Amino acid sequence: MKLDVNAVRNDFPILQQKIYGKPLIYLDNAATTQKPNAVMQAIVRYYETLNSNVHRGNHLLSIQATDAMERARNRIASFIHAPHPEEIIFTRGTTESINLVAQGFASSLLQPGDEVIISALEHHSNLVPWQQACLRTGAQLKIIPLDESGQIRLGDFRNLLSEKTRIVAIAHVSNVLGTILPVQDIIDLAHRRGIPVLIDGAQAVQHLPIDVSQLGCDFYAFSGHKIYGPTGIGILYGKGSWLEKIPPFQFGGEMIEIVSFEKTTFNEIPFKFEAGTPNVEGIIGLAAALDYLCQIGLESIFKYETELFEYALHKLSRLDDVRIIGRAKDRCSVISFLLDHIHPYDTGTLLDQMGIAVRSGNHCAQPLIDLLNLPGTVRVSLSFYNTREEIDILITALQKVKDIFQ
Ligand code: PMP
């Protein structure tokens, strides 16, 4: 079914907002997405009817809240086709999900001389945790280089894999260039040598169908707030066999089995990784966001987004003095560019004054921006609630920015 963008926009109250008296044009969806009424209502309903602590009380409200939370876990598992709900760990976001795995590896699975492979386009959240894990253990970080288009060089990746490699951690979609990485090839190549693969899906899960069973990845991380859910909730999918092997990341209530002054044994997965009271409203809100997306239809959403992306790319490419950064064949949602010789911060600030929200800077990927020898980029990132009219207004606004600087 064709997506009705006007109907969709009515589901997002914030999109009716004015910025400096101008209609808001929100093109910063890679930073965070806006929330539909369905998510906000689910959170309000939770506080109005269910609020209580989970997995602890033996009163009715607590039992109902626990049921709602565990139903949400099932919902999230089915959304990414995880075979078992206990392979879904609730975290604060992608960053915490990756830290959980990196610290787990650093505690027990990395030795001096071992190697961890990431790519040159990683977000700091999939770089710094591994850098720290290597520092702690004497392991070495290896970087897959990029080709001129902004895609990773698969041949170089193959050469980096060795008997020293302990894990490969890689983005599914670049938050700077929009490149879709060949994750299936990466997983298959790594698995041939028995090496596990973590996928940072922060920019993928909201734009591409994700099937972790089919991919066969060992870990998949994403954030609720980038897929129309609340902030402060994230997901780590991990294969049960790996989650059993990794030690817990935080300690305290909920994650224990038996505690004495001398010794503690840990709960089973997923609870072993969920110390303390969880973000129940976030979990319920995230499940509501996934229900909302499925109600609209994932296929319709992805088709609409692909067409809008092609439209925006075409329009931007035709504008004089626009230099698009990243030209990989497989891309989605994110377009980075520079306008003439104008600093990206200046472009971003002037667009803001015209009601257009974009992101400018290094997008938490400093090594990539340095590698490309850029001052940063202006980044437009799209959602299914954006329209062609908004892209047209952006193009006119960029023309105005250029005129101001001339
Ligand atoms: N990885 C990528 C590719 C991202 O784009 C982001 C967010 N910009 C993150 C990780 C971190 O996500 P969060 O801040 O929600 O933990």
mmCIF file with all atom_site columns, N, CA, C and O in Angstrom, residues 337-354 356 358 360 378 398 401 405:
data_model
loop_
_atom_site.group_PDB
_atom_site.id
_atom_site.type_symbol
_atom_site.label_atom_id
_atom_site.label_alt_id
_atom_site.label_comp_id
_atom_site.label_asym_id
_atom_site.label_entity_id
_atom_site.label_seq_id
_atom_site.pdbx_PDB_ins_code
_atom_site.Cartn_x
_atom_site.Cartn_y
_atom_site.Cartn_z
_atom_site.occupancy
_atom_site.B_iso_or_equiv
_atom_site.pdbx_formal_charge
_atom_site.auth_seq_id
_atom_site.auth_comp_id
_atom_site.auth_asym_id
_atom_site.auth_atom_id
_atom_site.pdbx_PDB_model_num
ATOM 1   N N  . PHE A 1 337 ? 26.982 16.783 2.773  1.00 0.00 ? 337 PHE A N  1
ATOM 2   C CA . PHE A 1 337 ? 27.488 17.628 1.685  1.00 0.00 ? 337 PHE A CA 1
ATOM 3   C C  . PHE A 1 337 ? 28.155 18.874 2.246  1.00 0.00 ? 337 PHE A C  1
ATOM 4   O O  . PHE A 1 337 ? 28.066 19.179 3.444  1.00 0.00 ? 337 PHE A O  1
ATOM 5   N N  . LEU A 1 338 ? 28.836 19.566 1.332  1.00 0.00 ? 338 LEU A N  1
ATOM 6   C CA . LEU A 1 338 ? 29.398 20.879 1.645  1.00 0.00 ? 338 LEU A CA 1
ATOM 7   C C  . LEU A 1 338 ? 28.860 21.854 0.615  1.00 0.00 ? 338 LEU A C  1
ATOM 8   O O  . LEU A 1 338 ? 28.692 21.494 -0.558 1.00 0.00 ? 338 LEU A O  1
ATOM 9   N N  . LEU A 1 339 ? 28.565 23.061 1.027  1.00 0.00 ? 339 LEU A N  1
ATOM 10  C CA . LEU A 1 339 ? 28.034 24.072 0.124  1.00 0.00 ? 339 LEU A CA 1
ATOM 11  C C  . LEU A 1 339 ? 29.146 25.089 -0.139 1.00 0.00 ? 339 LEU A C  1
ATOM 12  O O  . LEU A 1 339 ? 29.560 25.806 0.791  1.00 0.00 ? 339 LEU A O  1
ATOM 13  N N  . ASP A 1 340 ? 29.607 25.084 -1.368 1.00 0.00 ? 340 ASP A N  1
ATOM 14  C CA . ASP A 1 340 ? 30.641 26.026 -1.779 1.00 0.00 ? 340 ASP A CA 1
ATOM 15  C C  . ASP A 1 340 ? 31.809 25.956 -0.793 1.00 0.00 ? 340 ASP A C  1
ATOM 16  O O  . ASP A 1 340 ? 32.195 24.879 -0.358 1.00 0.00 ? 340 ASP A O  1
ATOM 17  N N  . HIS A 1 341 ? 32.373 27.114 -0.398 1.00 0.00 ? 341 HIS A N  1
ATOM 18  C CA . HIS A 1 341 ? 33.478 27.102 0.565  1.00 0.00 ? 341 HIS A CA 1
ATOM 19  C C  . HIS A 1 341 ? 32.939 27.409 1.968  1.00 0.00 ? 341 HIS A C  1
ATOM 20  O O  . HIS A 1 341 ? 33.700 27.697 2.885  1.00 0.00 ? 341 HIS A O  1
ATOM 21  N N  . ILE A 1 342 ? 31.625 27.369 2.122  1.00 0.00 ? 342 ILE A N  1
ATOM 22  C CA . ILE A 1 342 ? 31.000 27.813 3.381  1.00 0.00 ? 342 ILE A CA 1
ATOM 23  C C  . ILE A 1 342 ? 31.180 26.747 4.469  1.00 0.00 ? 342 ILE A C  1
ATOM 24  O O  . ILE A 1 342 ? 30.953 25.553 4.211  1.00 0.00 ? 342 ILE A O  1
ATOM 25  N N  . HIS A 1 343 ? 31.570 27.180 5.657  1.00 0.00 ? 343 HIS A N  1
ATOM 26  C CA . HIS A 1 343 ? 31.758 26.210 6.742  1.00 0.00 ? 343 HIS A CA 1
ATOM 27  C C  . HIS A 1 343 ? 30.418 25.543 7.075  1.00 0.00 ? 343 HIS A C  1
ATOM 28  O O  . HIS A 1 343 ? 29.384 26.225 7.113  1.00 0.00 ? 343 HIS A O  1
ATOM 29  N N  . PRO A 1 344 ? 30.438 24.233 7.320  1.00 0.00 ? 344 PRO A N  1
ATOM 30  C CA . PRO A 1 344 ? 29.171 23.537 7.595  1.00 0.00 ? 344 PRO A CA 1
ATOM 31  C C  . PRO A 1 344 ? 28.383 24.147 8.759  1.00 0.00 ? 344 PRO A C  1
ATOM 32  O O  . PRO A 1 344 ? 27.149 24.143 8.739  1.00 0.00 ? 344 PRO A O  1
ATOM 33  N N  . TYR A 1 345 ? 29.082 24.688 9.776  1.00 0.00 ? 345 TYR A N  1
ATOM 34  C CA . TYR A 1 345 ? 28.355 25.295 10.902 1.00 0.00 ? 345 TYR A CA 1
ATOM 35  C C  . TYR A 1 345 ? 27.561 26.514 10.440 1.00 0.00 ? 345 TYR A C  1
ATOM 36  O O  . TYR A 1 345 ? 26.451 26.764 10.904 1.00 0.00 ? 345 TYR A O  1
ATOM 37  N N  . ASP A 1 346 ? 28.171 27.296 9.520  1.00 0.00 ? 346 ASP A N  1
ATOM 38  C CA . ASP A 1 346 ? 27.464 28.490 9.017  1.00 0.00 ? 346 ASP A CA 1
ATOM 39  C C  . ASP A 1 346 ? 26.231 28.075 8.224  1.00 0.00 ? 346 ASP A C  1
ATOM 40  O O  . ASP A 1 346 ? 25.154 28.643 8.386  1.00 0.00 ? 346 ASP A O  1
ATOM 41  N N  . THR A 1 347 ? 26.402 27.071 7.376  1.00 0.00 ? 347 THR A N  1
ATOM 42  C CA . THR A 1 347 ? 25.250 26.593 6.591  1.00 0.00 ? 347 THR A CA 1
ATOM 43  C C  . THR A 1 347 ? 24.146 26.124 7.540  1.00 0.00 ? 347 THR A C  1
ATOM 44  O O  . THR A 1 347 ? 22.977 26.496 7.381  1.00 0.00 ? 347 THR A O  1
ATOM 45  N N  . GLY A 1 348 ? 24.539 25.325 8.545  1.00 0.00 ? 348 GLY A N  1
ATOM 46  C CA . GLY A 1 348 ? 23.555 24.785 9.495  1.00 0.00 ? 348 GLY A CA 1
ATOM 47  C C  . GLY A 1 348 ? 22.822 25.887 10.248 1.00 0.00 ? 348 GLY A C  1
ATOM 48  O O  . GLY A 1 348 ? 21.600 25.828 10.426 1.00 0.00 ? 348 GLY A O  1
ATOM 49  N N  . THR A 1 349 ? 23.576 26.916 10.674 1.00 0.00 ? 349 THR A N  1
ATOM 50  C CA . THR A 1 349 ? 22.966 27.997 11.454 1.00 0.00 ? 349 THR A CA 1
ATOM 51  C C  . THR A 1 349 ? 21.980 28.791 10.601 1.00 0.00 ? 349 THR A C  1
ATOM 52  O O  . THR A 1 349 ? 20.875 29.120 11.057 1.00 0.00 ? 349 THR A O  1
ATOM 53  N N  . LEU A 1 350 ? 22.352 29.062 9.363  1.00 0.00 ? 350 LEU A N  1
ATOM 54  C CA . LEU A 1 350 ? 21.450 29.834 8.498  1.00 0.00 ? 350 LEU A CA 1
ATOM 55  C C  . LEU A 1 350 ? 20.205 29.017 8.136  1.00 0.00 ? 350 LEU A C  1
ATOM 56  O O  . LEU A 1 350 ? 19.090 29.543 8.104  1.00 0.00 ? 350 LEU A O  1
ATOM 57  N N  . LEU A 1 351 ? 20.381 27.726 7.914  1.00 0.00 ? 351 LEU A N  1
ATOM 58  C CA . LEU A 1 351 ? 19.213 26.876 7.627  1.00 0.00 ? 351 LEU A CA 1
ATOM 59  C C  . LEU A 1 351 ? 18.273 26.857 8.827  1.00 0.00 ? 351 LEU A C  1
ATOM 60  O O  . LEU A 1 351 ? 17.047 26.928 8.682  1.00 0.00 ? 351 LEU A O  1
ATOM 61  N N  . ASP A 1 352 ? 18.858 26.799 10.013 1.00 0.00 ? 352 ASP A N  1
ATOM 62  C CA . ASP A 1 352 ? 18.046 26.791 11.238 1.00 0.00 ? 352 ASP A CA 1
ATOM 63  C C  . ASP A 1 352 ? 17.152 28.033 11.297 1.00 0.00 ? 352 ASP A C  1
ATOM 64  O O  . ASP A 1 352 ? 15.975 27.948 11.637 1.00 0.00 ? 352 ASP A O  1
ATOM 65  N N  . GLN A 1 353 ? 17.741 29.162 10.926 1.00 0.00 ? 353 GLN A N  1
ATOM 66  C CA . GLN A 1 353 ? 16.952 30.403 10.974 1.00 0.00 ? 353 GLN A CA 1
ATOM 67  C C  . GLN A 1 353 ? 15.795 30.382 9.974  1.00 0.00 ? 353 GLN A C  1
ATOM 68  O O  . GLN A 1 353 ? 14.847 31.144 10.091 1.00 0.00 ? 353 GLN A O  1
ATOM 69  N N  . MET A 1 354 ? 15.901 29.474 9.003  1.00 0.00 ? 354 MET A N  1
ATOM 70  C CA . MET A 1 354 ? 14.797 29.341 8.037  1.00 0.00 ? 354 MET A CA 1
ATOM 71  C C  . MET A 1 354 ? 13.866 28.178 8.426  1.00 0.00 ? 354 MET A C  1
ATOM 72  O O  . MET A 1 354 ? 13.050 27.729 7.618  1.00 0.00 ? 354 MET A O  1
ATOM 73  N N  . ILE A 1 356 ? 14.777 25.080 9.196  1.00 0.00 ? 356 ILE A N  1
ATOM 74  C CA . ILE A 1 356 ? 15.218 23.757 8.705  1.00 0.00 ? 356 ILE A CA 1
ATOM 75  C C  . ILE A 1 356 ? 16.268 23.178 9.650  1.00 0.00 ? 356 ILE A C  1
ATOM 76  O O  . ILE A 1 356 ? 17.345 23.752 9.822  1.00 0.00 ? 356 ILE A O  1
ATOM 77  N N  . VAL A 1 358 ? 19.032 20.645 10.376 1.00 0.00 ? 358 VAL A N  1
ATOM 78  C CA . VAL A 1 358 ? 19.986 19.650 9.857  1.00 0.00 ? 358 VAL A CA 1
ATOM 79  C C  . VAL A 1 358 ? 21.101 19.531 10.895 1.00 0.00 ? 358 VAL A C  1
ATOM 80  O O  . VAL A 1 358 ? 21.131 20.289 11.863 1.00 0.00 ? 358 VAL A O  1
ATOM 81  N N  . SER A 1 360 ? 25.265 19.714 11.507 1.00 0.00 ? 360 SER A N  1
ATOM 82  C CA . SER A 1 360 ? 26.557 19.980 10.871 1.00 0.00 ? 360 SER A CA 1
ATOM 83  C C  . SER A 1 360 ? 27.671 19.713 11.869 1.00 0.00 ? 360 SER A C  1
ATOM 84  O O  . SER A 1 360 ? 27.489 19.869 13.080 1.00 0.00 ? 360 SER A O  1
ATOM 85  N N  . VAL A 1 378 ? 27.588 19.095 6.249  1.00 0.00 ? 378 VAL A N  1
ATOM 86  C CA . VAL A 1 378 ? 26.180 19.341 6.565  1.00 0.00 ? 378 VAL A CA 1
ATOM 87  C C  . VAL A 1 378 ? 25.481 18.024 6.273  1.00 0.00 ? 378 VAL A C  1
ATOM 88  O O  . VAL A 1 378 ? 25.720 17.423 5.230  1.00 0.00 ? 378 VAL A O  1
ATOM 89  N N  . LEU A 1 398 ? 19.155 26.670 0.539  1.00 0.00 ? 398 LEU A N  1
ATOM 90  C CA . LEU A 1 398 ? 20.603 26.568 0.294  1.00 0.00 ? 398 LEU A CA 1
ATOM 91  C C  . LEU A 1 398 ? 21.040 27.624 -0.719 1.00 0.00 ? 398 LEU A C  1
ATOM 92  O O  . LEU A 1 398 ? 22.131 28.194 -0.603 1.00 0.00 ? 398 LEU A O  1
ATOM 93  N N  . VAL A 1 401 ? 21.436 30.715 1.240  1.00 0.00 ? 401 VAL A N  1
ATOM 94  C CA . VAL A 1 401 ? 22.672 30.706 2.042  1.00 0.00 ? 401 VAL A CA 1
ATOM 95  C C  . VAL A 1 401 ? 23.844 31.115 1.154  1.00 0.00 ? 401 VAL A C  1
ATOM 96  O O  . VAL A 1 401 ? 24.693 31.943 1.532  1.00 0.00 ? 401 VAL A O  1
ATOM 97  N N  . PHE A 1 405 ? 26.416 34.506 1.323  1.00 0.00 ? 405 PHE A N  1
ATOM 98  C CA . PHE A 1 405 ? 27.886 34.458 1.384  1.00 0.00 ? 405 PHE A CA 1
ATOM 99  C C  . PHE A 1 405 ? 28.572 35.097 0.177  1.00 0.00 ? 405 PHE A C  1
ATOM 100 O O  . PHE A 1 405 ? 29.742 35.398 0.216  1.00 0.00 ? 405 PHE A O  1
#
